[in-house]
Short mmCIF file of C-alpha atoms in Angstrom, two decimals:
data_model
loop_
_atom_site.label_atom_id
_atom_site.label_comp_id
_atom_site.label_asym_id
_atom_site.label_seq_id
_atom_site.Cartn_x
_atom_site.Cartn_y
_atom_site.Cartn_z
CA MET A 1 49.27 70.67 112.63
CA SER A 2 52.15 71.58 110.38
CA ARG A 3 54.33 73.81 110.65
CA VAL A 4 54.92 77.26 108.81
CA ILE A 5 57.87 78.24 107.11
CA HIS A 6 58.73 82.11 106.13
CA VAL A 7 61.55 81.69 103.84
CA PHE A 8 63.19 84.81 102.46
CA ARG A 9 65.72 83.96 99.41
CA GLN A 10 66.39 87.41 98.28
CA PRO A 11 64.59 90.14 101.26
CA ASP A 12 64.73 93.92 100.41
CA ARG A 13 65.49 94.18 103.98
CA PHE A 14 66.26 92.57 106.96
CA VAL A 15 66.26 94.70 109.88
CA ALA A 16 66.61 94.90 113.86
CA GLY A 17 64.07 97.56 115.30
CA THR A 18 62.00 98.85 118.43
CA VAL A 19 58.60 100.32 119.29
CA GLY A 20 58.51 102.43 122.52
CA GLU A 21 60.36 104.39 124.65
CA PRO A 22 63.61 103.65 125.98
CA GLY A 23 63.56 101.30 129.01
CA ASP A 24 59.77 100.16 127.66
CA ARG A 25 60.88 98.84 124.42
CA THR A 26 60.02 95.82 122.25
CA PHE A 27 62.68 94.30 119.64
CA TYR A 28 61.30 92.71 116.41
CA LEU A 29 63.54 91.51 113.57
CA GLN A 30 61.43 92.61 110.07
CA ALA A 31 61.80 90.58 106.64
CA SER A 32 60.50 92.11 103.75
CA GLU A 33 60.59 90.54 100.05
CA ASP A 34 58.16 92.22 97.63
CA VAL A 35 55.22 92.96 99.39
CA ARG A 36 55.57 91.00 102.09
CA THR A 37 56.39 91.80 105.70
CA ILE A 38 57.04 89.14 108.53
CA SER A 39 57.76 90.84 111.71
CA VAL A 40 58.79 88.62 114.90
CA THR A 41 59.35 89.91 118.43
CA ILE A 42 62.83 89.45 119.70
CA GLU A 43 64.43 89.70 123.61
CA LYS A 44 67.29 92.60 123.70
CA GLN A 45 69.79 89.47 124.34
CA GLN A 46 68.92 87.64 121.51
CA VAL A 47 69.76 90.41 119.31
CA VAL A 48 73.13 90.81 120.56
CA VAL A 49 74.07 87.73 120.45
CA LEU A 50 72.75 87.48 116.96
CA ALA A 51 74.58 90.48 115.93
CA GLU A 52 78.32 89.14 117.87
CA ARG A 53 77.97 85.64 116.31
CA LEU A 54 76.96 86.81 112.84
CA SER A 55 80.43 88.73 113.06
CA SER A 56 82.26 85.76 113.99
CA LEU A 57 80.47 83.98 111.32
CA LEU A 58 81.40 85.98 108.49
CA GLU A 59 85.36 86.39 110.07
CA GLU A 60 85.26 82.65 109.46
CA VAL A 61 83.46 82.29 106.05
CA ALA A 62 86.27 85.08 104.79
CA SER A 63 89.06 82.67 106.57
CA ARG A 64 88.01 79.28 105.78
CA PHE A 65 86.01 79.87 102.17
CA GLY A 66 87.67 82.91 100.66
CA ALA A 67 84.18 84.74 100.51
CA ASP A 68 84.62 88.10 100.25
CA VAL A 69 83.32 89.71 103.28
CA PRO A 70 83.34 93.76 103.66
CA ASP A 71 84.74 94.84 106.90
CA ASP A 72 82.61 97.65 107.29
CA THR A 73 78.59 98.09 105.72
CA PRO A 74 78.69 99.80 101.99
CA ASP A 75 77.04 102.99 102.21
CA ASP A 76 74.24 101.46 100.01
CA LEU A 77 73.29 98.85 102.71
CA VAL A 78 72.95 101.26 105.61
CA ASP A 79 69.58 101.46 106.90
CA LEU A 80 68.53 103.85 109.31
CA ASP A 81 64.95 103.88 108.49
CA PRO A 82 61.96 102.85 110.78
CA LEU A 83 60.45 99.28 110.87
CA THR A 84 58.29 98.68 107.79
CA VAL A 85 54.40 99.75 109.79
CA PRO A 86 52.36 98.35 111.30
CA VAL A 87 54.38 96.01 113.02
CA GLU A 88 52.54 93.10 113.81
CA GLU A 89 53.97 90.24 115.42
CA GLU A 90 54.06 86.83 113.31
CA PHE A 91 55.54 84.83 116.60
CA ARG A 92 57.92 84.99 119.31
CA VAL A 93 61.73 83.98 118.97
CA GLY A 94 62.84 80.98 121.47
CA THR A 95 65.57 79.19 119.21
CA MET A 96 67.80 81.03 116.61
CA GLY A 97 70.15 79.44 114.22
CA LEU A 98 73.10 80.72 112.15
CA GLY A 99 75.00 78.89 108.84
CA TRP A 100 76.54 79.38 105.56
CA ASP A 101 74.94 77.88 102.25
CA ALA A 102 78.20 77.71 100.21
CA ASP A 103 76.02 76.89 97.28
CA SER A 104 74.56 80.59 97.08
CA SER A 105 77.25 82.25 99.11
CA ALA A 106 74.71 83.00 101.53
CA VAL A 107 74.63 83.31 105.42
CA VAL A 108 71.05 81.76 106.51
CA ILE A 109 69.37 83.17 109.22
CA GLU A 110 66.71 81.03 111.07
CA LEU A 111 64.10 82.46 113.88
CA LEU A 112 61.99 79.69 115.45
CA ALA A 113 58.75 80.56 117.42
CA ILE A 114 58.99 79.85 121.12
CA THR A 115 57.86 76.66 122.56
CA GLU A 116 56.63 74.57 125.57
CA GLY A 117 59.25 72.51 125.57
CA GLU A 118 62.74 71.75 124.04
CA VAL A 119 63.36 72.21 120.38
CA ASP A 120 64.85 69.14 118.88
CA GLU A 121 68.23 71.00 117.13
CA THR A 122 67.29 68.72 114.29
CA VAL A 123 64.60 70.99 113.32
CA VAL A 124 66.68 73.80 113.00
CA LEU A 125 67.72 74.94 109.20
CA ASP A 126 65.60 72.14 108.40
CA ASP A 127 62.10 71.53 106.50
CA THR A 128 60.78 68.87 108.44
CA GLU A 129 56.90 69.02 108.87
CA GLU A 130 56.77 69.05 112.56
CA GLY A 131 58.29 71.27 114.77
CA PRO A 132 57.71 75.83 115.32
CA ASP A 133 57.06 77.93 112.86
CA ALA A 134 60.48 79.74 111.79
CA VAL A 135 61.55 82.71 109.54
CA ARG A 136 64.85 81.76 107.23
CA VAL A 137 66.49 84.60 105.69
CA PHE A 138 69.09 84.31 103.17
CA LEU A 139 71.78 87.39 103.53
CA SER A 140 74.42 88.01 101.17
CA PRO A 141 78.15 88.95 103.61
CA ALA A 142 77.57 92.54 102.85
CA ALA A 143 73.74 92.52 104.34
CA ALA A 144 74.82 90.24 107.25
CA ARG A 145 77.13 92.81 108.00
CA ALA A 146 74.60 95.72 107.35
CA PHE A 147 72.16 93.90 109.86
CA ALA A 148 75.06 93.27 112.59
CA GLU A 149 75.85 96.91 112.89
CA ARG A 150 72.63 97.95 112.57
CA ALA A 151 71.46 95.57 115.45
CA ASP A 152 74.46 97.02 117.55
CA ARG A 153 73.06 100.68 117.19
CA VAL A 154 69.48 99.56 117.60
CA VAL A 155 70.68 97.83 120.88
CA ASN A 156 73.02 101.21 122.16
CA ALA A 157 70.37 103.62 121.67
CA GLY A 158 68.42 102.56 124.91
CA ARG A 159 68.91 103.76 127.91
CA LYS A 160 72.65 105.14 128.94
CA PRO A 161 74.40 102.96 131.55
CA CYS A 162 75.25 103.86 134.75
CA PRO A 163 79.08 104.62 134.85
CA LEU A 164 79.47 102.91 138.37
CA CYS A 165 77.35 99.63 138.08
CA GLY A 166 76.48 99.49 134.47
CA GLU A 167 72.68 99.37 134.95
CA PRO A 168 70.51 101.42 132.55
CA LEU A 169 70.09 104.83 133.93
CA ASP A 170 66.05 105.65 134.55
CA PRO A 171 65.14 109.30 134.00
CA THR A 172 62.88 109.29 136.91
CA GLY A 173 66.41 108.29 138.77
CA HIS A 174 68.88 105.26 139.72
CA ILE A 175 69.42 103.64 143.07
CA CYS A 176 72.76 102.12 142.47
CA PRO A 177 73.95 99.23 144.18
CA ARG A 178 77.36 100.57 144.14
CA GLN A 179 76.27 103.35 146.13
CA ASN A 180 74.74 101.06 148.51
CA GLY A 181 71.44 102.60 148.08
CA TYR A 182 72.09 106.34 148.36
CA ARG A 183 72.45 108.93 146.25
CA ARG A 184 74.60 111.83 146.59
CA GLU A 185 72.87 115.17 147.16
CA THR A 186 74.45 117.89 145.35
CA ASP A 187 74.05 121.66 146.80
CA ALA A 188 74.29 123.94 144.21
CA GLY A 189 75.47 126.39 146.69
CA GLU A 190 78.47 124.77 148.04
CA ASP A 191 82.41 125.40 146.25
#
């Protein structure tokens, strides 16, 4: 079976978002162009890594190629809207690729479907017939900056971290390993 590569050369929107309550969220990346919308499921840590690497790539592109990369997201590119519904998973992301297309002055993000075995890295950012299905998105440097900033906001919108151990705090309570599994009891009557 030949692979399917969904290409978004001028996306109207490319965002990270979630479905569910903090502590039980599913992370998605969603690309839209004209009437076509594709959603892929991704792990929270993959979103963190993608945003970090994207920011690093933008810095390198600005210094090496002299590309016009904004320091902050332009106001017209700030996207606070929820994911477009219905959110239907095309596939779960396994491998991610990131590059710079000098011809179009665009960042290229490729998301490959998770597979049983190892992914041959020659299929990343390539149009070979064999390999996992993929979503390939071309973003201007400003749109890439906007994606990275939104991705950070989405990741940090979850449960607050414990000030002692850094693990997420649950609304039902938290047994902190730094306190040896004990909770401090507070007595409202003491001064």
